[in-house]
Amino acid sequence: MLPLIAGNWKMHLLREDAIRLVSALRAQATSLACELLVCPPATVLADVAAHLAGSPIMVGGQDCHQAPFGPHTGDISAPMLRDAGASWVILGHSERRSDHHESDALVCAKAKAALAAGLKPVVCVGETQAEREAGQAERIVSIQLAHSLPDGFSGAVAYEPVWAIGSGRTPTETEIAGMHSLIREALQARFGAAGATIRILYGGSVKPENAESLLAIPEVSGALVGGASLKAESFLAIARAVPSNH
Ligand code: PEP
């Protein structure tokens, strides 16, 4: 399975800039040793998907509701994302967990809804700075994993230490290797052979400058990229840093 480089645009880019970005990606994303995914805001998702039709670049949402339809003003469901051209959806990002008080149980229900709609979820887990300083990082991530993934899960897990997101700081390579191997063991213990096919992405201040060393860490099967995914040059530089022996 090829590594996955996923861009989380968050609440950025109006339509003109979004289309300019994906046009550049589409034109320049050649001979890559990875798959590319862009996750634009819902307002431009259908336009972005239409622009990328026929290209290998995939499109994802940044969240979905756990119900397929219903009286939920302002929410967007998994079938709606699918209908707009998405094949993936990010779930349980730390900004959703903190801004919208999303619990592991809710993330799990959303992941179930995404899978039922034919979307592949990227479920995010990761400790805060205080939790890491208290020596609780592994325990927190294990709990989040156990409760955020539904039975029969497939797709990707993103290890995103909350303190590394948008901060320019990253864990050491040894810390990332340790956490990814813990996640892999948990996935295999729970899902058996299927647990080996779930990608484990690293996310948190991935940039062109550190991508090569981060992507070479064992069990790092790609990256979830925030800030650096907003420019074609930096996003593609990260994609080109994927080791070709993966
Ligand atoms: C993210 O929001 O998922 C993220 C990893 O952001 P950044 O790359 O900007 O740290």
PDB file of C-alpha atoms in Angstrom, residues 30-233:
ATOM      1  CA  THR A  30       3.551  13.318 -11.327  1.00  0.00           C
ATOM      2  CA  SER A  31       5.748  10.286 -10.582  1.00  0.00           C
ATOM      3  CA  LEU A  32       4.979  10.274  -6.876  1.00  0.00           C
ATOM      4  CA  ALA A  33       5.634   7.305  -4.584  1.00  0.00           C
ATOM      5  CA  CYS A  34       2.495   8.095  -2.585  1.00  0.00           C
ATOM      6  CA  GLU A  35      -1.215   8.800  -2.860  1.00  0.00           C
ATOM      7  CA  LEU A  36      -2.429  12.387  -2.441  1.00  0.00           C
ATOM      8  CA  LEU A  37      -5.560  13.515  -0.646  1.00  0.00           C
ATOM      9  CA  VAL A  38      -6.866  17.060  -0.209  1.00  0.00           C
ATOM     10  CA  CYS A  39      -9.505  17.888   2.410  1.00  0.00           C
ATOM     11  CA  PRO A  40     -10.983  21.299   1.556  1.00  0.00           C
ATOM     12  CA  PRO A  41     -13.717  23.152   3.444  1.00  0.00           C
ATOM     13  CA  ALA A  42     -17.190  21.837   2.615  1.00  0.00           C
ATOM     14  CA  THR A  43     -18.056  25.004   0.664  1.00  0.00           C
ATOM     15  CA  VAL A  44     -15.528  24.237  -2.067  1.00  0.00           C
ATOM     16  CA  LEU A  45     -15.431  20.446  -1.867  1.00  0.00           C
ATOM     17  CA  ALA A  46     -17.682  19.758  -4.870  1.00  0.00           C
ATOM     18  CA  ASP A  47     -15.800  22.282  -7.029  1.00  0.00           C
ATOM     19  CA  VAL A  48     -12.451  20.827  -5.996  1.00  0.00           C
ATOM     20  CA  ALA A  49     -13.682  17.283  -6.674  1.00  0.00           C
ATOM     21  CA  ALA A  50     -14.998  18.291 -10.110  1.00  0.00           C
ATOM     22  CA  HIS A  51     -11.652  19.893 -10.895  1.00  0.00           C
ATOM     23  CA  LEU A  52      -9.770  16.767  -9.872  1.00  0.00           C
ATOM     24  CA  ALA A  53     -12.063  14.322 -11.688  1.00  0.00           C
ATOM     25  CA  GLY A  54      -9.968  11.846 -13.671  1.00  0.00           C
ATOM     26  CA  SER A  55      -6.810  12.667 -11.690  1.00  0.00           C
ATOM     27  CA  PRO A  56      -5.361  10.365  -9.013  1.00  0.00           C
ATOM     28  CA  ILE A  57      -5.678  13.086  -6.350  1.00  0.00           C
ATOM     29  CA  MET A  58      -8.412  12.161  -3.896  1.00  0.00           C
ATOM     30  CA  VAL A  59     -10.770  14.483  -2.016  1.00  0.00           C
ATOM     31  CA  GLY A  60     -11.989  14.253   1.567  1.00  0.00           C
ATOM     32  CA  GLY A  61     -14.162  16.084   4.045  1.00  0.00           C
ATOM     33  CA  GLN A  62     -12.923  17.451   7.365  1.00  0.00           C
ATOM     34  CA  ASP A  63     -15.788  16.070   9.485  1.00  0.00           C
ATOM     35  CA  CYS A  64     -19.200  14.482   9.086  1.00  0.00           C
ATOM     36  CA  HIS A  65     -22.314  14.016  11.187  1.00  0.00           C
ATOM     37  CA  GLN A  66     -23.037  10.557  12.563  1.00  0.00           C
ATOM     38  CA  ALA A  67     -26.547  10.465  11.020  1.00  0.00           C
ATOM     39  CA  PRO A  68     -27.086  10.146   7.253  1.00  0.00           C
ATOM     40  CA  PHE A  69     -29.859  12.805   7.076  1.00  0.00           C
ATOM     41  CA  GLY A  70     -31.999  14.691   9.557  1.00  0.00           C
ATOM     42  CA  PRO A  71     -32.750  17.867  11.475  1.00  0.00           C
ATOM     43  CA  HIS A  72     -29.153  18.941  12.215  1.00  0.00           C
ATOM     44  CA  THR A  73     -28.803  22.550  11.111  1.00  0.00           C
ATOM     45  CA  GLY A  74     -25.367  23.374   9.797  1.00  0.00           C
ATOM     46  CA  ASP A  75     -24.115  19.789   9.780  1.00  0.00           C
ATOM     47  CA  ILE A  76     -23.014  17.708   6.808  1.00  0.00           C
ATOM     48  CA  SER A  77     -23.450  13.952   6.575  1.00  0.00           C
ATOM     49  CA  ALA A  78     -21.212  11.245   5.170  1.00  0.00           C
ATOM     50  CA  PRO A  79     -23.553  10.484   2.222  1.00  0.00           C
ATOM     51  CA  MET A  80     -23.533  14.224   1.408  1.00  0.00           C
ATOM     52  CA  LEU A  81     -19.730  14.285   1.326  1.00  0.00           C
ATOM     53  CA  ARG A  82     -19.750  11.202  -0.887  1.00  0.00           C
ATOM     54  CA  ASP A  83     -22.334  12.828  -3.155  1.00  0.00           C
ATOM     55  CA  ALA A  84     -20.112  15.923  -3.446  1.00  0.00           C
ATOM     56  CA  GLY A  85     -17.166  13.815  -4.630  1.00  0.00           C
ATOM     57  CA  ALA A  86     -15.324  12.877  -1.433  1.00  0.00           C
ATOM     58  CA  SER A  87     -13.847   9.430  -0.839  1.00  0.00           C
ATOM     59  CA  TRP A  88     -12.257  10.166   2.559  1.00  0.00           C
ATOM     60  CA  VAL A  89     -13.134  12.119   5.688  1.00  0.00           C
ATOM     61  CA  ILE A  90     -10.989  13.347   8.581  1.00  0.00           C
ATOM     62  CA  LEU A  91     -12.629  12.569  11.923  1.00  0.00           C
ATOM     63  CA  GLY A  92     -11.759  13.414  15.513  1.00  0.00           C
ATOM     64  CA  HIS A  93      -9.209  16.090  14.645  1.00  0.00           C
ATOM     65  CA  SER A  94      -8.014  17.703  17.874  1.00  0.00           C
ATOM     66  CA  GLU A  95      -9.544  21.019  16.782  1.00  0.00           C
ATOM     67  CA  ARG A  96     -12.946  19.306  16.573  1.00  0.00           C
ATOM     68  CA  ARG A  97     -12.353  17.487  19.837  1.00  0.00           C
ATOM     69  CA  SER A  98     -11.575  20.821  21.558  1.00  0.00           C
ATOM     70  CA  ASP A  99     -13.733  23.360  19.639  1.00  0.00           C
ATOM     71  CA  HIS A 100     -16.789  21.084  19.507  1.00  0.00           C
ATOM     72  CA  HIS A 101     -16.201  18.858  22.537  1.00  0.00           C
ATOM     73  CA  GLU A 102     -16.177  15.710  20.415  1.00  0.00           C
ATOM     74  CA  SER A 103     -15.795  12.566  22.501  1.00  0.00           C
ATOM     75  CA  ASP A 104     -14.246   9.268  21.431  1.00  0.00           C
ATOM     76  CA  ALA A 105     -17.766   7.767  21.324  1.00  0.00           C
ATOM     77  CA  LEU A 106     -18.958  10.468  18.938  1.00  0.00           C
ATOM     78  CA  VAL A 107     -15.883  10.063  16.720  1.00  0.00           C
ATOM     79  CA  CYS A 108     -16.574   6.312  16.680  1.00  0.00           C
ATOM     80  CA  ALA A 109     -20.207   6.890  15.608  1.00  0.00           C
ATOM     81  CA  LYS A 110     -19.010   9.251  12.873  1.00  0.00           C
ATOM     82  CA  ALA A 111     -16.456   6.704  11.657  1.00  0.00           C
ATOM     83  CA  LYS A 112     -19.193   4.081  11.482  1.00  0.00           C
ATOM     84  CA  ALA A 113     -21.379   6.462   9.463  1.00  0.00           C
ATOM     85  CA  ALA A 114     -18.485   7.287   7.145  1.00  0.00           C
ATOM     86  CA  LEU A 115     -17.747   3.612   6.452  1.00  0.00           C
ATOM     87  CA  ALA A 116     -21.451   2.921   5.864  1.00  0.00           C
ATOM     88  CA  ALA A 117     -21.485   5.709   3.258  1.00  0.00           C
ATOM     89  CA  GLY A 118     -18.411   4.322   1.492  1.00  0.00           C
ATOM     90  CA  LEU A 119     -15.990   6.937   2.838  1.00  0.00           C
ATOM     91  CA  LYS A 120     -12.600   6.030   4.285  1.00  0.00           C
ATOM     92  CA  PRO A 121     -12.065   7.756   7.625  1.00  0.00           C
ATOM     93  CA  VAL A 122      -8.788   9.257   8.852  1.00  0.00           C
ATOM     94  CA  VAL A 123      -9.306   9.090  12.609  1.00  0.00           C
ATOM     95  CA  CYS A 124      -7.025  11.428  14.575  1.00  0.00           C
ATOM     96  CA  VAL A 125      -5.589  10.668  17.989  1.00  0.00           C
ATOM     97  CA  GLY A 126      -2.924  12.434  20.025  1.00  0.00           C
ATOM     98  CA  GLU A 127      -1.974  13.703  23.435  1.00  0.00           C
ATOM     99  CA  THR A 128      -1.784  17.273  24.744  1.00  0.00           C
ATOM    100  CA  GLN A 129       1.426  18.829  26.021  1.00  0.00           C
ATOM    101  CA  ALA A 130       0.297  18.375  29.638  1.00  0.00           C
ATOM    102  CA  GLU A 131      -0.521  14.712  29.038  1.00  0.00           C
ATOM    103  CA  ARG A 132       2.901  14.103  27.487  1.00  0.00           C
ATOM    104  CA  GLU A 133       4.661  15.896  30.346  1.00  0.00           C
ATOM    105  CA  ALA A 134       2.733  13.727  32.807  1.00  0.00           C
ATOM    106  CA  GLY A 135       4.012  10.585  31.048  1.00  0.00           C
ATOM    107  CA  GLN A 136       0.474   9.800  29.845  1.00  0.00           C
ATOM    108  CA  ALA A 137       0.913  10.066  26.069  1.00  0.00           C
ATOM    109  CA  GLU A 138       0.771   6.308  25.383  1.00  0.00           C
ATOM    110  CA  ARG A 139      -2.129   5.740  27.748  1.00  0.00           C
ATOM    111  CA  ILE A 140      -4.177   8.601  26.233  1.00  0.00           C
ATOM    112  CA  VAL A 141      -3.559   7.495  22.656  1.00  0.00           C
ATOM    113  CA  SER A 142      -4.434   3.877  23.537  1.00  0.00           C
ATOM    114  CA  ILE A 143      -7.731   4.981  25.091  1.00  0.00           C
ATOM    115  CA  GLN A 144      -8.593   7.230  22.140  1.00  0.00           C
ATOM    116  CA  LEU A 145      -7.831   4.408  19.715  1.00  0.00           C
ATOM    117  CA  ALA A 146      -9.835   1.822  21.611  1.00  0.00           C
ATOM    118  CA  HIS A 147     -12.923   4.050  21.793  1.00  0.00           C
ATOM    119  CA  SER A 148     -12.770   6.056  18.541  1.00  0.00           C
ATOM    120  CA  LEU A 149     -12.546   3.151  16.080  1.00  0.00           C
ATOM    121  CA  PRO A 150     -15.659   1.082  15.322  1.00  0.00           C
ATOM    122  CA  ASP A 151     -15.553  -2.669  14.711  1.00  0.00           C
ATOM    123  CA  GLY A 152     -14.612  -3.434  11.125  1.00  0.00           C
ATOM    124  CA  PHE A 153     -12.643  -0.200  10.841  1.00  0.00           C
ATOM    125  CA  SER A 154     -10.606   0.457   7.719  1.00  0.00           C
ATOM    126  CA  GLY A 155      -8.958   3.619   6.451  1.00  0.00           C
ATOM    127  CA  ALA A 156      -6.246   5.460   8.353  1.00  0.00           C
ATOM    128  CA  VAL A 157      -5.311   6.583  11.832  1.00  0.00           C
ATOM    129  CA  ALA A 158      -3.400   9.854  12.227  1.00  0.00           C
ATOM    130  CA  TYR A 159      -1.146  10.274  15.239  1.00  0.00           C
ATOM    131  CA  GLU A 160      -1.218  14.023  15.833  1.00  0.00           C
ATOM    132  CA  PRO A 161       0.245  15.224  19.116  1.00  0.00           C
ATOM    133  CA  VAL A 162      -1.939  18.263  19.886  1.00  0.00           C
ATOM    134  CA  TRP A 163       1.097  20.341  20.907  1.00  0.00           C
ATOM    135  CA  ALA A 164       2.790  19.689  17.545  1.00  0.00           C
ATOM    136  CA  ILE A 165      -0.102  21.004  15.429  1.00  0.00           C
ATOM    137  CA  GLY A 166       0.713  24.377  13.903  1.00  0.00           C
ATOM    138  CA  SER A 167       3.491  24.923  16.466  1.00  0.00           C
ATOM    139  CA  GLY A 168       6.601  24.123  14.435  1.00  0.00           C
ATOM    140  CA  ARG A 169       7.501  21.518  17.083  1.00  0.00           C
ATOM    141  CA  THR A 170       7.532  17.765  16.568  1.00  0.00           C
ATOM    142  CA  PRO A 171       8.236  14.777  18.807  1.00  0.00           C
ATOM    143  CA  THR A 172      11.630  13.124  18.382  1.00  0.00           C
ATOM    144  CA  GLU A 173      11.929  10.384  15.782  1.00  0.00           C
ATOM    145  CA  THR A 174      12.215   7.856  18.610  1.00  0.00           C
ATOM    146  CA  GLU A 175       9.003   9.128  20.207  1.00  0.00           C
ATOM    147  CA  ILE A 176       7.129   8.949  16.885  1.00  0.00           C
ATOM    148  CA  ALA A 177       8.499   5.451  16.167  1.00  0.00           C
ATOM    149  CA  GLY A 178       7.422   4.306  19.629  1.00  0.00           C
ATOM    150  CA  MET A 179       3.904   5.695  19.294  1.00  0.00           C
ATOM    151  CA  HIS A 180       3.390   4.348  15.785  1.00  0.00           C
ATOM    152  CA  SER A 181       4.531   0.902  16.825  1.00  0.00           C
ATOM    153  CA  LEU A 182       2.145   0.998  19.805  1.00  0.00           C
ATOM    154  CA  ILE A 183      -0.689   2.010  17.449  1.00  0.00           C
ATOM    155  CA  ARG A 184       0.191  -0.771  14.983  1.00  0.00           C
ATOM    156  CA  GLU A 185       0.182  -3.350  17.787  1.00  0.00           C
ATOM    157  CA  ALA A 186      -3.199  -2.119  19.028  1.00  0.00           C
ATOM    158  CA  LEU A 187      -4.659  -2.243  15.492  1.00  0.00           C
ATOM    159  CA  GLN A 188      -3.412  -5.781  14.919  1.00  0.00           C
ATOM    160  CA  ALA A 189      -4.574  -6.964  18.321  1.00  0.00           C
ATOM    161  CA  ARG A 190      -8.055  -5.630  17.613  1.00  0.00           C
ATOM    162  CA  PHE A 191      -8.512  -6.158  13.868  1.00  0.00           C
ATOM    163  CA  GLY A 192      -6.147  -9.079  13.191  1.00  0.00           C
ATOM    164  CA  ALA A 193      -4.591  -9.180   9.719  1.00  0.00           C
ATOM    165  CA  ALA A 194      -6.758  -6.212   8.637  1.00  0.00           C
ATOM    166  CA  GLY A 195      -4.968  -4.132  11.284  1.00  0.00           C
ATOM    167  CA  ALA A 196      -1.810  -4.352   9.203  1.00  0.00           C
ATOM    168  CA  THR A 197      -3.529  -2.636   6.265  1.00  0.00           C
ATOM    169  CA  ILE A 198      -4.616   0.482   8.166  1.00  0.00           C
ATOM    170  CA  ARG A 199      -2.262   3.357   7.386  1.00  0.00           C
ATOM    171  CA  ILE A 200      -0.819   5.222  10.356  1.00  0.00           C
ATOM    172  CA  LEU A 201      -0.145   8.833   9.385  1.00  0.00           C
ATOM    173  CA  TYR A 202       1.959  11.251  11.394  1.00  0.00           C
ATOM    174  CA  GLY A 203       0.626  14.801  11.688  1.00  0.00           C
ATOM    175  CA  GLY A 204       1.917  17.915  13.417  1.00  0.00           C
ATOM    176  CA  SER A 205       4.180  20.537  11.801  1.00  0.00           C
ATOM    177  CA  VAL A 206       5.171  18.372   8.832  1.00  0.00           C
ATOM    178  CA  LYS A 207       7.094  20.635   6.440  1.00  0.00           C
ATOM    179  CA  PRO A 208       9.306  20.117   3.385  1.00  0.00           C
ATOM    180  CA  GLU A 209      12.328  20.513   5.698  1.00  0.00           C
ATOM    181  CA  ASN A 210      11.448  17.644   8.054  1.00  0.00           C
ATOM    182  CA  ALA A 211       9.330  15.445   5.762  1.00  0.00           C
ATOM    183  CA  GLU A 212      12.103  13.147   4.588  1.00  0.00           C
ATOM    184  CA  SER A 213      13.182  12.143   8.092  1.00  0.00           C
ATOM    185  CA  LEU A 214       9.602  11.880   9.426  1.00  0.00           C
ATOM    186  CA  LEU A 215       8.409   9.761   6.507  1.00  0.00           C
ATOM    187  CA  ALA A 216      11.354   7.376   6.873  1.00  0.00           C
ATOM    188  CA  ILE A 217      10.355   6.414  10.448  1.00  0.00           C
ATOM    189  CA  PRO A 218       9.146   2.809  10.704  1.00  0.00           C
ATOM    190  CA  GLU A 219       5.334   2.465  10.707  1.00  0.00           C
ATOM    191  CA  VAL A 220       4.856   6.018   9.414  1.00  0.00           C
ATOM    192  CA  SER A 221       2.673   5.340   6.394  1.00  0.00           C
ATOM    193  CA  GLY A 222       2.121   8.927   5.376  1.00  0.00           C
ATOM    194  CA  ALA A 223       1.386  12.365   6.790  1.00  0.00           C
ATOM    195  CA  LEU A 224      -1.550  14.576   7.669  1.00  0.00           C
ATOM    196  CA  VAL A 225      -0.445  18.080   6.755  1.00  0.00           C
ATOM    197  CA  GLY A 226      -2.111  21.319   7.814  1.00  0.00           C
ATOM    198  CA  GLY A 227      -0.323  24.619   7.067  1.00  0.00           C
ATOM    199  CA  ALA A 228       2.061  23.238   4.459  1.00  0.00           C
ATOM    200  CA  SER A 229      -0.829  21.796   2.413  1.00  0.00           C
ATOM    201  CA  LEU A 230      -2.067  25.273   1.497  1.00  0.00           C
ATOM    202  CA  LYS A 231       0.695  25.831  -1.061  1.00  0.00           C
ATOM    203  CA  ALA A 232       1.275  23.456  -3.980  1.00  0.00           C
ATOM    204  CA  GLU A 233       5.088  23.736  -3.689  1.00  0.00           C
TER     205      GLU A 233
END
